[in-house]
Amino acid sequence: MKVVHISKTPLAGSPSRISDALNNYTEFESCHFIESDYPGSLNGKMSAHSILIDEGGKRDWLLKEALKNAEIVHVHNDISGSVANCFSLCRDDCKFIYHVHSPLREGPLFSNVSEDIGVDFDLKMVVAQYHPRHYQGYVPVLNIVPFKSSVKVIENNEIPRVLFSPAHRRTGGRWNDKVSDGLQIALESLARFNKIELLEVDGLKPYELFSLRKYCHITIDEIVTGSYHQISLEGLAAGNVVISNSDFFSDMFLKMLTGCTYSPFLKANSSSIYDVLMGLVSDPVKIRNKQVESLEFYNKYLSPSVIIKKYVEAYNGLLNA
């Protein structure tokens, strides 16, 4: 059973991780095509397991051959008209899925483009973070963290190591902001007085960043929007205390899809982050307990072999309809 994933950009590696998990844990055979890579320092960082379409070239030929044999075409966020036109090569019984990863009224989508692609989609999916509140009627699914889980618990005399790795520092959006003055002041203050060892990094490949995270104790996602992101899931896999400000609805969809009754995140906002961090870094036992809890949550609910079952269930539902 063959699946073709397609997106305009790598989308932080999310589609390729789904594709890899299908290959590694299921009987589906999958590949992921992108129309363009990220520019600048992010070029090549998120696309190692994706095929870059070269119009008129060998990879363009490969896309067309893959589409001829596909039983499912899984479109992520948006594609160009020229790629959508290639769907005429697909089998008559091929099923089409639309999967949205971005909010409304902000880049890169700004609006719901699923009706503009020119495909009668058989199923619509949405990333199960803050996104489902924008896309009612879509099937929520979790992102996949493909790394082997581990934990390095803090020692009693060890300074807590905190990792903060925002994807960007632009502000002014509703759902895409990653940084805040309150967080920056708290981190710099605690680092200055040796309460924490702060690792503030950017430009690393996902595997490099996760390898670094495994030797940290605390991961900070963002505390601005009420969401959590893929970085929070990676923090759980690394056995970190994960700090975010995920709200009721973001937590609700995580609980709904995992069957868990609690959120694995430590909550803070820009006003409370200093006090939350101070209370945490002053108590190594609390950090250790939360680290172990994070690892157990990931292993039970979020490992690729578990999450990919939701996709397989959706695919089989379409193929057997």
PDB file of C-alpha atoms in Angstrom:
ATOM      1  CA  MET A   1       0.000   0.000   0.000  1.00  0.00           C
ATOM      2  CA  LYS A   2       1.696   3.161  -1.237  1.00  0.00           C
ATOM      3  CA  VAL A   3       1.367   6.678   0.186  1.00  0.00           C
ATOM      4  CA  VAL A   4       2.714   9.908  -1.301  1.00  0.00           C
ATOM      5  CA  HIS A   5       3.102  12.931   0.987  1.00  0.00           C
ATOM      6  CA  ILE A   6       3.475  16.347  -0.674  1.00  0.00           C
ATOM      7  CA  SER A   7       4.040  19.841   0.720  1.00  0.00           C
ATOM      8  CA  LYS A   8       5.402  23.155  -0.540  1.00  0.00           C
ATOM      9  CA  THR A   9       8.084  23.287   2.169  1.00  0.00           C
ATOM     10  CA  PRO A  10       9.459  20.824   4.762  1.00  0.00           C
ATOM     11  CA  LEU A  11       6.977  22.143   7.393  1.00  0.00           C
ATOM     12  CA  ALA A  12       9.564  21.656  10.161  1.00  0.00           C
ATOM     13  CA  GLY A  13       9.970  18.035   9.107  1.00  0.00           C
ATOM     14  CA  SER A  14       6.502  16.972  10.211  1.00  0.00           C
ATOM     15  CA  PRO A  15       5.331  15.297   6.942  1.00  0.00           C
ATOM     16  CA  SER A  16       8.628  13.439   6.463  1.00  0.00           C
ATOM     17  CA  ARG A  17       8.429  12.123  10.031  1.00  0.00           C
ATOM     18  CA  ILE A  18       4.974  10.698   9.305  1.00  0.00           C
ATOM     19  CA  SER A  19       6.289   9.163   6.098  1.00  0.00           C
ATOM     20  CA  ASP A  20       9.279   7.617   7.884  1.00  0.00           C
ATOM     21  CA  ALA A  21       7.084   6.188  10.631  1.00  0.00           C
ATOM     22  CA  LEU A  22       4.832   4.564   8.033  1.00  0.00           C
ATOM     23  CA  ASN A  23       7.895   2.912   6.493  1.00  0.00           C
ATOM     24  CA  ASN A  24       9.354   1.854   9.833  1.00  0.00           C
ATOM     25  CA  TYR A  25       6.281   0.628  11.725  1.00  0.00           C
ATOM     26  CA  THR A  26       3.604  -0.326   9.197  1.00  0.00           C
ATOM     27  CA  GLU A  27       3.038  -2.208   5.964  1.00  0.00           C
ATOM     28  CA  PHE A  28       2.581   1.068   4.062  1.00  0.00           C
ATOM     29  CA  GLU A  29       5.313   2.254   1.697  1.00  0.00           C
ATOM     30  CA  SER A  30       5.662   6.028   1.847  1.00  0.00           C
ATOM     31  CA  CYS A  31       7.676   8.955   0.470  1.00  0.00           C
ATOM     32  CA  HIS A  32       7.580  12.734   0.925  1.00  0.00           C
ATOM     33  CA  PHE A  33       8.030  15.364  -1.799  1.00  0.00           C
ATOM     34  CA  ILE A  34       8.604  19.096  -1.272  1.00  0.00           C
ATOM     35  CA  GLU A  35       8.405  21.889  -3.829  1.00  0.00           C
ATOM     36  CA  SER A  36      11.132  24.001  -2.219  1.00  0.00           C
ATOM     37  CA  ASP A  37      13.433  23.920   0.783  1.00  0.00           C
ATOM     38  CA  TYR A  38      13.762  26.615   3.415  1.00  0.00           C
ATOM     39  CA  PRO A  39      16.152  29.443   2.508  1.00  0.00           C
ATOM     40  CA  GLY A  40      19.223  30.629   4.407  1.00  0.00           C
ATOM     41  CA  SER A  41      20.440  28.884   7.535  1.00  0.00           C
ATOM     42  CA  LEU A  42      17.485  26.465   7.577  1.00  0.00           C
ATOM     43  CA  ASN A  43      18.269  25.087   4.124  1.00  0.00           C
ATOM     44  CA  GLY A  44      18.763  21.336   4.379  1.00  0.00           C
ATOM     45  CA  LYS A  45      18.032  21.260   8.106  1.00  0.00           C
ATOM     46  CA  MET A  46      14.500  19.800   7.876  1.00  0.00           C
ATOM     47  CA  SER A  47      14.548  18.078   4.480  1.00  0.00           C
ATOM     48  CA  ALA A  48      16.994  15.181   4.822  1.00  0.00           C
ATOM     49  CA  HIS A  49      14.222  12.607   4.291  1.00  0.00           C
ATOM     50  CA  SER A  50      12.285  14.563   1.664  1.00  0.00           C
ATOM     51  CA  ILE A  51      12.544  14.610  -2.142  1.00  0.00           C
ATOM     52  CA  LEU A  52      12.884  18.084  -3.671  1.00  0.00           C
ATOM     53  CA  ILE A  53      10.846  18.294  -6.869  1.00  0.00           C
ATOM     54  CA  ASP A  54      12.859  19.607  -9.845  1.00  0.00           C
ATOM     55  CA  GLU A  55      10.425  20.540 -12.603  1.00  0.00           C
ATOM     56  CA  GLY A  56      11.349  18.612 -15.732  1.00  0.00           C
ATOM     57  CA  GLY A  57      14.098  16.697 -13.954  1.00  0.00           C
ATOM     58  CA  LYS A  58      14.591  13.221 -12.549  1.00  0.00           C
ATOM     59  CA  ARG A  59      12.872  13.986  -9.228  1.00  0.00           C
ATOM     60  CA  ASP A  60       9.890  15.424 -11.098  1.00  0.00           C
ATOM     61  CA  TRP A  61       9.720  12.142 -13.036  1.00  0.00           C
ATOM     62  CA  LEU A  62       9.935  10.280  -9.714  1.00  0.00           C
ATOM     63  CA  LEU A  63       6.958  12.243  -8.343  1.00  0.00           C
ATOM     64  CA  LYS A  64       4.849  11.350 -11.358  1.00  0.00           C
ATOM     65  CA  GLU A  65       5.758   7.659 -11.121  1.00  0.00           C
ATOM     66  CA  ALA A  66       4.963   7.656  -7.399  1.00  0.00           C
ATOM     67  CA  LEU A  67       1.574   9.270  -8.048  1.00  0.00           C
ATOM     68  CA  LYS A  68       0.700   6.662 -10.685  1.00  0.00           C
ATOM     69  CA  ASN A  69       1.156   3.923  -8.094  1.00  0.00           C
ATOM     70  CA  ALA A  70      -0.228   5.701  -5.021  1.00  0.00           C
ATOM     71  CA  GLU A  71      -3.271   4.471  -3.176  1.00  0.00           C
ATOM     72  CA  ILE A  72      -3.238   7.536  -0.915  1.00  0.00           C
ATOM     73  CA  VAL A  73      -2.005  11.061  -1.656  1.00  0.00           C
ATOM     74  CA  HIS A  74      -1.510  13.059   1.548  1.00  0.00           C
ATOM     75  CA  VAL A  75      -1.271  16.825   0.919  1.00  0.00           C
ATOM     76  CA  HIS A  76       0.161  19.019   3.690  1.00  0.00           C
ATOM     77  CA  ASN A  77      -0.835  22.708   4.051  1.00  0.00           C
ATOM     78  CA  ASP A  78      -0.684  23.775   0.390  1.00  0.00           C
ATOM     79  CA  ILE A  79       0.721  22.858  -3.010  1.00  0.00           C
ATOM     80  CA  SER A  80       1.074  24.712  -6.284  1.00  0.00           C
ATOM     81  CA  GLY A  81      -1.279  24.272  -9.207  1.00  0.00           C
ATOM     82  CA  SER A  82       1.383  22.563 -11.306  1.00  0.00           C
ATOM     83  CA  VAL A  83       1.797  19.823  -8.693  1.00  0.00           C
ATOM     84  CA  ALA A  84      -1.959  19.445  -8.232  1.00  0.00           C
ATOM     85  CA  ASN A  85      -2.299  18.996 -12.010  1.00  0.00           C
ATOM     86  CA  CYS A  86      -0.127  15.873 -11.713  1.00  0.00           C
ATOM     87  CA  PHE A  87      -2.920  14.218  -9.741  1.00  0.00           C
ATOM     88  CA  SER A  88      -4.564  13.408 -13.065  1.00  0.00           C
ATOM     89  CA  LEU A  89      -1.980  10.597 -13.221  1.00  0.00           C
ATOM     90  CA  CYS A  90      -3.408   8.945 -10.105  1.00  0.00           C
ATOM     91  CA  ARG A  91      -5.516   5.812 -10.154  1.00  0.00           C
ATOM     92  CA  ASP A  92      -9.283   6.223 -10.180  1.00  0.00           C
ATOM     93  CA  ASP A  93      -9.514   4.676  -6.712  1.00  0.00           C
ATOM     94  CA  CYS A  94      -6.737   6.798  -5.171  1.00  0.00           C
ATOM     95  CA  LYS A  95      -7.764   8.549  -1.945  1.00  0.00           C
ATOM     96  CA  PHE A  96      -6.787  12.146  -1.149  1.00  0.00           C
ATOM     97  CA  ILE A  97      -6.102  13.597   2.303  1.00  0.00           C
ATOM     98  CA  TYR A  98      -5.615  17.248   3.210  1.00  0.00           C
ATOM     99  CA  HIS A  99      -3.588  17.902   6.382  1.00  0.00           C
ATOM    100  CA  VAL A 100      -3.227  21.422   7.791  1.00  0.00           C
ATOM    101  CA  HIS A 101      -0.319  22.471  10.028  1.00  0.00           C
ATOM    102  CA  SER A 102      -0.797  26.260  10.252  1.00  0.00           C
ATOM    103  CA  PRO A 103      -3.252  28.743  11.761  1.00  0.00           C
ATOM    104  CA  LEU A 104      -5.746  30.932   9.960  1.00  0.00           C
ATOM    105  CA  ARG A 105      -5.087  34.652   9.414  1.00  0.00           C
ATOM    106  CA  GLU A 106      -1.305  34.192   9.798  1.00  0.00           C
ATOM    107  CA  GLY A 107       1.465  33.024   7.497  1.00  0.00           C
ATOM    108  CA  PRO A 108       2.077  30.817   5.693  1.00  0.00           C
ATOM    109  CA  LEU A 109      -1.591  30.091   4.891  1.00  0.00           C
ATOM    110  CA  PHE A 110      -3.642  33.105   6.100  1.00  0.00           C
ATOM    111  CA  SER A 111      -6.843  31.363   4.941  1.00  0.00           C
ATOM    112  CA  ASN A 112      -8.245  27.866   4.503  1.00  0.00           C
ATOM    113  CA  VAL A 113      -6.809  26.875   1.124  1.00  0.00           C
ATOM    114  CA  SER A 114      -8.178  23.324   1.012  1.00  0.00           C
ATOM    115  CA  GLU A 115     -11.000  24.396  -1.285  1.00  0.00           C
ATOM    116  CA  ASP A 116      -8.582  26.123  -3.688  1.00  0.00           C
ATOM    117  CA  ILE A 117      -6.289  23.198  -4.480  1.00  0.00           C
ATOM    118  CA  GLY A 118      -8.760  21.682  -6.932  1.00  0.00           C
ATOM    119  CA  VAL A 119      -9.038  18.308  -5.216  1.00  0.00           C
ATOM    120  CA  ASP A 120     -12.099  16.664  -3.725  1.00  0.00           C
ATOM    121  CA  PHE A 121     -10.435  15.460  -0.533  1.00  0.00           C
ATOM    122  CA  ASP A 122     -11.717  12.261   1.035  1.00  0.00           C
ATOM    123  CA  LEU A 123     -10.476  13.231   4.513  1.00  0.00           C
ATOM    124  CA  LYS A 124      -9.150  16.353   6.215  1.00  0.00           C
ATOM    125  CA  MET A 125      -6.696  16.253   9.117  1.00  0.00           C
ATOM    126  CA  VAL A 126      -5.336  18.914  11.450  1.00  0.00           C
ATOM    127  CA  VAL A 127      -2.378  19.042  13.831  1.00  0.00           C
ATOM    128  CA  ALA A 128      -3.795  18.463  17.314  1.00  0.00           C
ATOM    129  CA  GLN A 129      -2.301  21.431  19.153  1.00  0.00           C
ATOM    130  CA  TYR A 130      -4.128  24.772  18.991  1.00  0.00           C
ATOM    131  CA  HIS A 131      -5.150  24.137  15.381  1.00  0.00           C
ATOM    132  CA  PRO A 132      -8.421  22.155  15.778  1.00  0.00           C
ATOM    133  CA  ARG A 133     -10.243  25.235  17.097  1.00  0.00           C
ATOM    134  CA  HIS A 134      -9.654  26.799  13.655  1.00  0.00           C
ATOM    135  CA  TYR A 135     -10.621  23.751  11.592  1.00  0.00           C
ATOM    136  CA  GLN A 136     -13.829  22.209  12.904  1.00  0.00           C
ATOM    137  CA  GLY A 137     -14.697  18.889  11.342  1.00  0.00           C
ATOM    138  CA  TYR A 138     -11.084  17.973  10.625  1.00  0.00           C
ATOM    139  CA  VAL A 139      -9.619  14.830  12.200  1.00  0.00           C
ATOM    140  CA  PRO A 140      -6.990  15.831  14.802  1.00  0.00           C
ATOM    141  CA  VAL A 141      -3.676  13.958  14.714  1.00  0.00           C
ATOM    142  CA  LEU A 142      -0.459  14.338  16.685  1.00  0.00           C
ATOM    143  CA  ASN A 143       2.977  15.169  15.327  1.00  0.00           C
ATOM    144  CA  ILE A 144       5.613  12.457  15.519  1.00  0.00           C
ATOM    145  CA  VAL A 145       8.916  12.598  17.411  1.00  0.00           C
ATOM    146  CA  PRO A 146      11.189   9.983  15.797  1.00  0.00           C
ATOM    147  CA  PHE A 147      14.040   9.934  18.313  1.00  0.00           C
ATOM    148  CA  LYS A 148      14.914   7.232  20.842  1.00  0.00           C
ATOM    149  CA  SER A 149      13.731   8.406  24.258  1.00  0.00           C
ATOM    150  CA  SER A 150      16.099   8.785  27.203  1.00  0.00           C
ATOM    151  CA  VAL A 151      16.513  10.731  30.429  1.00  0.00           C
ATOM    152  CA  LYS A 152      19.481  12.205  32.307  1.00  0.00           C
ATOM    153  CA  VAL A 153      18.064  13.040  35.712  1.00  0.00           C
ATOM    154  CA  ILE A 154      19.528  15.958  37.592  1.00  0.00           C
ATOM    155  CA  GLU A 155      21.931  15.334  40.469  1.00  0.00           C
ATOM    156  CA  ASN A 156      21.476  17.064  43.839  1.00  0.00           C
ATOM    157  CA  ASN A 157      24.507  19.327  43.383  1.00  0.00           C
ATOM    158  CA  GLU A 158      23.977  19.971  39.673  1.00  0.00           C
ATOM    159  CA  ILE A 159      22.933  23.319  38.210  1.00  0.00           C
ATOM    160  CA  PRO A 160      19.758  22.770  36.144  1.00  0.00           C
ATOM    161  CA  ARG A 161      20.471  22.944  32.428  1.00  0.00           C
ATOM    162  CA  VAL A 162      17.740  24.795  30.513  1.00  0.00           C
ATOM    163  CA  LEU A 163      17.346  24.631  26.732  1.00  0.00           C
ATOM    164  CA  PHE A 164      15.507  27.342  24.809  1.00  0.00           C
ATOM    165  CA  SER A 165      15.567  27.069  21.016  1.00  0.00           C
ATOM    166  CA  PRO A 166      12.901  29.299  19.397  1.00  0.00           C
ATOM    167  CA  ALA A 167      12.430  28.674  15.683  1.00  0.00           C
ATOM    168  CA  HIS A 168      12.306  32.459  15.165  1.00  0.00           C
ATOM    169  CA  ARG A 169      12.083  35.673  17.181  1.00  0.00           C
ATOM    170  CA  ARG A 170       9.407  37.518  15.257  1.00  0.00           C
ATOM    171  CA  THR A 171       6.578  38.920  17.349  1.00  0.00           C
ATOM    172  CA  GLY A 172       3.172  40.437  16.688  1.00  0.00           C
ATOM    173  CA  GLY A 173       1.279  37.317  15.626  1.00  0.00           C
ATOM    174  CA  ARG A 174      -1.435  35.465  17.498  1.00  0.00           C
ATOM    175  CA  TRP A 175      -0.253  31.860  17.219  1.00  0.00           C
ATOM    176  CA  ASN A 176       3.244  32.032  15.724  1.00  0.00           C
ATOM    177  CA  ASP A 177       5.064  34.024  18.430  1.00  0.00           C
ATOM    178  CA  LYS A 178       7.834  32.148  20.260  1.00  0.00           C
ATOM    179  CA  VAL A 179       9.498  34.728  22.518  1.00  0.00           C
ATOM    180  CA  SER A 180       8.501  37.272  25.150  1.00  0.00           C
ATOM    181  CA  ASP A 181      10.247  39.933  27.217  1.00  0.00           C
ATOM    182  CA  GLY A 182       9.193  38.273  30.463  1.00  0.00           C
ATOM    183  CA  LEU A 183      10.773  34.977  29.500  1.00  0.00           C
ATOM    184  CA  GLN A 184      13.984  36.564  28.275  1.00  0.00           C
ATOM    185  CA  ILE A 185      14.394  38.606  31.458  1.00  0.00           C
ATOM    186  CA  ALA A 186      13.769  35.544  33.633  1.00  0.00           C
ATOM    187  CA  LEU A 187      16.255  33.368  31.752  1.00  0.00           C
ATOM    188  CA  GLU A 188      18.988  35.993  31.716  1.00  0.00           C
ATOM    189  CA  SER A 189      18.496  36.814  35.401  1.00  0.00           C
ATOM    190  CA  LEU A 190      18.637  33.191  36.540  1.00  0.00           C
ATOM    191  CA  ALA A 191      21.663  32.477  34.347  1.00  0.00           C
ATOM    192  CA  ARG A 192      23.499  35.541  35.641  1.00  0.00           C
ATOM    193  CA  PHE A 193      23.187  34.328  39.232  1.00  0.00           C
ATOM    194  CA  ASN A 194      24.103  30.711  38.329  1.00  0.00           C
ATOM    195  CA  LYS A 195      20.658  29.377  39.158  1.00  0.00           C
ATOM    196  CA  ILE A 196      20.532  27.763  35.732  1.00  0.00           C
ATOM    197  CA  GLU A 197      22.902  26.875  32.926  1.00  0.00           C
ATOM    198  CA  LEU A 198      21.170  28.403  29.909  1.00  0.00           C
ATOM    199  CA  LEU A 199      21.587  26.889  26.437  1.00  0.00           C
ATOM    200  CA  GLU A 200      19.975  29.247  23.944  1.00  0.00           C
ATOM    201  CA  VAL A 201      20.543  27.843  20.462  1.00  0.00           C
ATOM    202  CA  ASP A 202      19.320  28.045  16.882  1.00  0.00           C
ATOM    203  CA  GLY A 203      20.291  26.764  13.450  1.00  0.00           C
ATOM    204  CA  LEU A 204      20.762  23.120  14.475  1.00  0.00           C
ATOM    205  CA  LYS A 205      19.392  20.125  12.630  1.00  0.00           C
ATOM    206  CA  PRO A 206      16.546  18.357  14.481  1.00  0.00           C
ATOM    207  CA  TYR A 207      18.764  15.391  15.426  1.00  0.00           C
ATOM    208  CA  GLU A 208      21.531  17.715  16.633  1.00  0.00           C
ATOM    209  CA  LEU A 209      19.063  19.659  18.730  1.00  0.00           C
ATOM    210  CA  PHE A 210      17.561  16.516  20.239  1.00  0.00           C
ATOM    211  CA  SER A 211      21.032  15.148  21.027  1.00  0.00           C
ATOM    212  CA  LEU A 212      21.702  18.362  22.929  1.00  0.00           C
ATOM    213  CA  ARG A 213      18.330  18.210  24.659  1.00  0.00           C
ATOM    214  CA  LYS A 214      19.079  14.729  26.058  1.00  0.00           C
ATOM    215  CA  TYR A 215      21.740  16.289  28.284  1.00  0.00           C
ATOM    216  CA  CYS A 216      19.423  19.019  29.567  1.00  0.00           C
ATOM    217  CA  HIS A 217      16.883  18.963  32.382  1.00  0.00           C
ATOM    218  CA  ILE A 218      14.371  21.632  31.333  1.00  0.00           C
ATOM    219  CA  THR A 219      12.939  22.484  27.910  1.00  0.00           C
ATOM    220  CA  ILE A 220      11.081  25.745  27.388  1.00  0.00           C
ATOM    221  CA  ASP A 221       8.647  25.824  24.490  1.00  0.00           C
ATOM    222  CA  GLU A 222       6.768  29.128  24.196  1.00  0.00           C
ATOM    223  CA  ILE A 223       4.625  30.686  26.901  1.00  0.00           C
ATOM    224  CA  VAL A 224       2.824  33.285  24.793  1.00  0.00           C
ATOM    225  CA  THR A 225       0.007  31.800  22.740  1.00  0.00           C
ATOM    226  CA  GLY A 226      -1.724  29.057  24.705  1.00  0.00           C
ATOM    227  CA  SER A 227      -0.358  26.330  22.475  1.00  0.00           C
ATOM    228  CA  TYR A 228       2.466  23.836  22.638  1.00  0.00           C
ATOM    229  CA  HIS A 229       4.574  22.738  19.686  1.00  0.00           C
ATOM    230  CA  GLN A 230       6.671  19.872  18.387  1.00  0.00           C
ATOM    231  CA  ILE A 231       9.502  21.033  20.652  1.00  0.00           C
ATOM    232  CA  SER A 232       7.391  20.119  23.699  1.00  0.00           C
ATOM    233  CA  LEU A 233       6.989  16.557  22.456  1.00  0.00           C
ATOM    234  CA  GLU A 234      10.732  16.343  21.853  1.00  0.00           C
ATOM    235  CA  GLY A 235      11.331  17.625  25.374  1.00  0.00           C
ATOM    236  CA  LEU A 236       9.199  14.801  26.782  1.00  0.00           C
ATOM    237  CA  ALA A 237      11.135  12.258  24.707  1.00  0.00           C
ATOM    238  CA  ALA A 238      14.390  13.644  26.141  1.00  0.00           C
ATOM    239  CA  GLY A 239      13.117  13.294  29.697  1.00  0.00           C
ATOM    240  CA  ASN A 240      12.990  17.039  30.282  1.00  0.00           C
ATOM    241  CA  VAL A 241      10.646  19.112  32.381  1.00  0.00           C
ATOM    242  CA  VAL A 242       8.696  20.842  29.599  1.00  0.00           C
ATOM    243  CA  ILE A 243       7.425  24.374  30.257  1.00  0.00           C
ATOM    244  CA  SER A 244       4.674  25.822  28.090  1.00  0.00           C
ATOM    245  CA  ASN A 245       1.459  27.761  28.511  1.00  0.00           C
ATOM    246  CA  SER A 246      -0.824  25.313  26.720  1.00  0.00           C
ATOM    247  CA  ASP A 247      -4.426  26.213  27.417  1.00  0.00           C
ATOM    248  CA  PHE A 248      -7.544  24.131  28.069  1.00  0.00           C
ATOM    249  CA  PHE A 249      -8.261  23.372  24.409  1.00  0.00           C
ATOM    250  CA  SER A 250      -4.661  22.505  23.483  1.00  0.00           C
ATOM    251  CA  ASP A 251      -4.520  20.156  26.472  1.00  0.00           C
ATOM    252  CA  MET A 252      -7.951  18.753  25.673  1.00  0.00           C
ATOM    253  CA  PHE A 253      -6.932  17.478  22.243  1.00  0.00           C
ATOM    254  CA  LEU A 254      -3.725  15.978  23.624  1.00  0.00           C
ATOM    255  CA  LYS A 255      -5.703  14.147  26.298  1.00  0.00           C
ATOM    256  CA  MET A 256      -8.335  13.051  23.805  1.00  0.00           C
ATOM    257  CA  LEU A 257      -5.815  11.474  21.444  1.00  0.00           C
ATOM    258  CA  THR A 258      -3.619   9.868  24.106  1.00  0.00           C
ATOM    259  CA  GLY A 259      -6.347   8.799  26.526  1.00  0.00           C
ATOM    260  CA  CYS A 260      -4.378  10.413  29.331  1.00  0.00           C
ATOM    261  CA  THR A 261      -6.161  12.401  32.034  1.00  0.00           C
ATOM    262  CA  TYR A 262      -3.480  15.044  32.674  1.00  0.00           C
ATOM    263  CA  SER A 263      -1.202  17.433  30.797  1.00  0.00           C
ATOM    264  CA  PRO A 264       2.505  16.533  30.966  1.00  0.00           C
ATOM    265  CA  PHE A 265       3.598  20.177  30.792  1.00  0.00           C
ATOM    266  CA  LEU A 266       4.552  22.590  33.550  1.00  0.00           C
ATOM    267  CA  LYS A 267       2.535  25.748  32.920  1.00  0.00           C
ATOM    268  CA  ALA A 268       3.856  29.321  32.955  1.00  0.00           C
ATOM    269  CA  ASN A 269       3.181  32.631  31.219  1.00  0.00           C
ATOM    270  CA  SER A 270       5.263  35.765  30.762  1.00  0.00           C
ATOM    271  CA  SER A 271       4.204  37.106  34.155  1.00  0.00           C
ATOM    272  CA  SER A 272       4.753  33.906  36.143  1.00  0.00           C
ATOM    273  CA  ILE A 273       7.757  32.376  34.406  1.00  0.00           C
ATOM    274  CA  TYR A 274      10.374  33.746  36.824  1.00  0.00           C
ATOM    275  CA  ASP A 275       8.553  32.412  39.890  1.00  0.00           C
ATOM    276  CA  VAL A 276       7.829  29.077  38.208  1.00  0.00           C
ATOM    277  CA  LEU A 277      11.469  28.622  37.246  1.00  0.00           C
ATOM    278  CA  MET A 278      12.723  29.695  40.673  1.00  0.00           C
ATOM    279  CA  GLY A 279      10.439  27.199  42.383  1.00  0.00           C
ATOM    280  CA  LEU A 280      11.633  24.495  40.020  1.00  0.00           C
ATOM    281  CA  VAL A 281      15.390  25.060  39.996  1.00  0.00           C
ATOM    282  CA  SER A 282      15.461  25.274  43.785  1.00  0.00           C
ATOM    283  CA  ASP A 283      14.057  21.742  44.085  1.00  0.00           C
ATOM    284  CA  PRO A 284      16.097  19.007  42.332  1.00  0.00           C
ATOM    285  CA  VAL A 285      13.714  16.323  43.605  1.00  0.00           C
ATOM    286  CA  LYS A 286      10.828  18.057  41.844  1.00  0.00           C
ATOM    287  CA  ILE A 287      12.886  18.267  38.656  1.00  0.00           C
ATOM    288  CA  ARG A 288      13.823  14.589  38.830  1.00  0.00           C
ATOM    289  CA  ASN A 289      10.251  13.460  39.428  1.00  0.00           C
ATOM    290  CA  LYS A 290       8.969  15.574  36.570  1.00  0.00           C
ATOM    291  CA  GLN A 291      11.735  14.318  34.256  1.00  0.00           C
ATOM    292  CA  VAL A 292      10.762  10.705  34.897  1.00  0.00           C
ATOM    293  CA  GLU A 293       7.089  11.576  34.422  1.00  0.00           C
ATOM    294  CA  SER A 294       7.892  13.196  31.065  1.00  0.00           C
ATOM    295  CA  LEU A 295       9.745  10.135  29.831  1.00  0.00           C
ATOM    296  CA  GLU A 296       6.980   7.778  30.943  1.00  0.00           C
ATOM    297  CA  PHE A 297       4.352   9.938  29.223  1.00  0.00           C
ATOM    298  CA  TYR A 298       6.269   9.919  25.952  1.00  0.00           C
ATOM    299  CA  ASN A 299       6.970   6.174  26.018  1.00  0.00           C
ATOM    300  CA  LYS A 300       3.354   5.299  26.787  1.00  0.00           C
ATOM    301  CA  TYR A 301       1.493   7.779  24.590  1.00  0.00           C
ATOM    302  CA  LEU A 302       3.752   9.516  22.068  1.00  0.00           C
ATOM    303  CA  SER A 303       6.288   7.091  20.613  1.00  0.00           C
ATOM    304  CA  PRO A 304       6.180   6.837  16.781  1.00  0.00           C
ATOM    305  CA  SER A 305       4.927   3.250  16.877  1.00  0.00           C
ATOM    306  CA  VAL A 306       1.944   4.435  18.946  1.00  0.00           C
ATOM    307  CA  ILE A 307       1.120   7.677  17.105  1.00  0.00           C
ATOM    308  CA  ILE A 308       1.364   6.178  13.622  1.00  0.00           C
ATOM    309  CA  LYS A 309      -1.499   3.810  14.466  1.00  0.00           C
ATOM    310  CA  LYS A 310      -3.886   6.799  14.269  1.00  0.00           C
ATOM    311  CA  TYR A 311      -2.746   7.473  10.705  1.00  0.00           C
ATOM    312  CA  VAL A 312      -3.012   3.810   9.732  1.00  0.00           C
ATOM    313  CA  GLU A 313      -6.518   3.717  11.182  1.00  0.00           C
ATOM    314  CA  ALA A 314      -7.500   6.721   9.073  1.00  0.00           C
ATOM    315  CA  TYR A 315      -5.865   5.307   5.927  1.00  0.00           C
ATOM    316  CA  ASN A 316      -7.512   1.909   6.317  1.00  0.00           C
ATOM    317  CA  GLY A 317     -10.855   3.590   6.905  1.00  0.00           C
ATOM    318  CA  LEU A 318     -10.538   5.291   3.504  1.00  0.00           C
ATOM    319  CA  LEU A 319      -9.239   2.265   1.640  1.00  0.00           C
ATOM    320  CA  ASN A 320     -11.954  -0.003   3.022  1.00  0.00           C
ATOM    321  CA  ALA A 321     -14.814   2.455   2.539  1.00  0.00           C
TER     322      ALA A 321
END
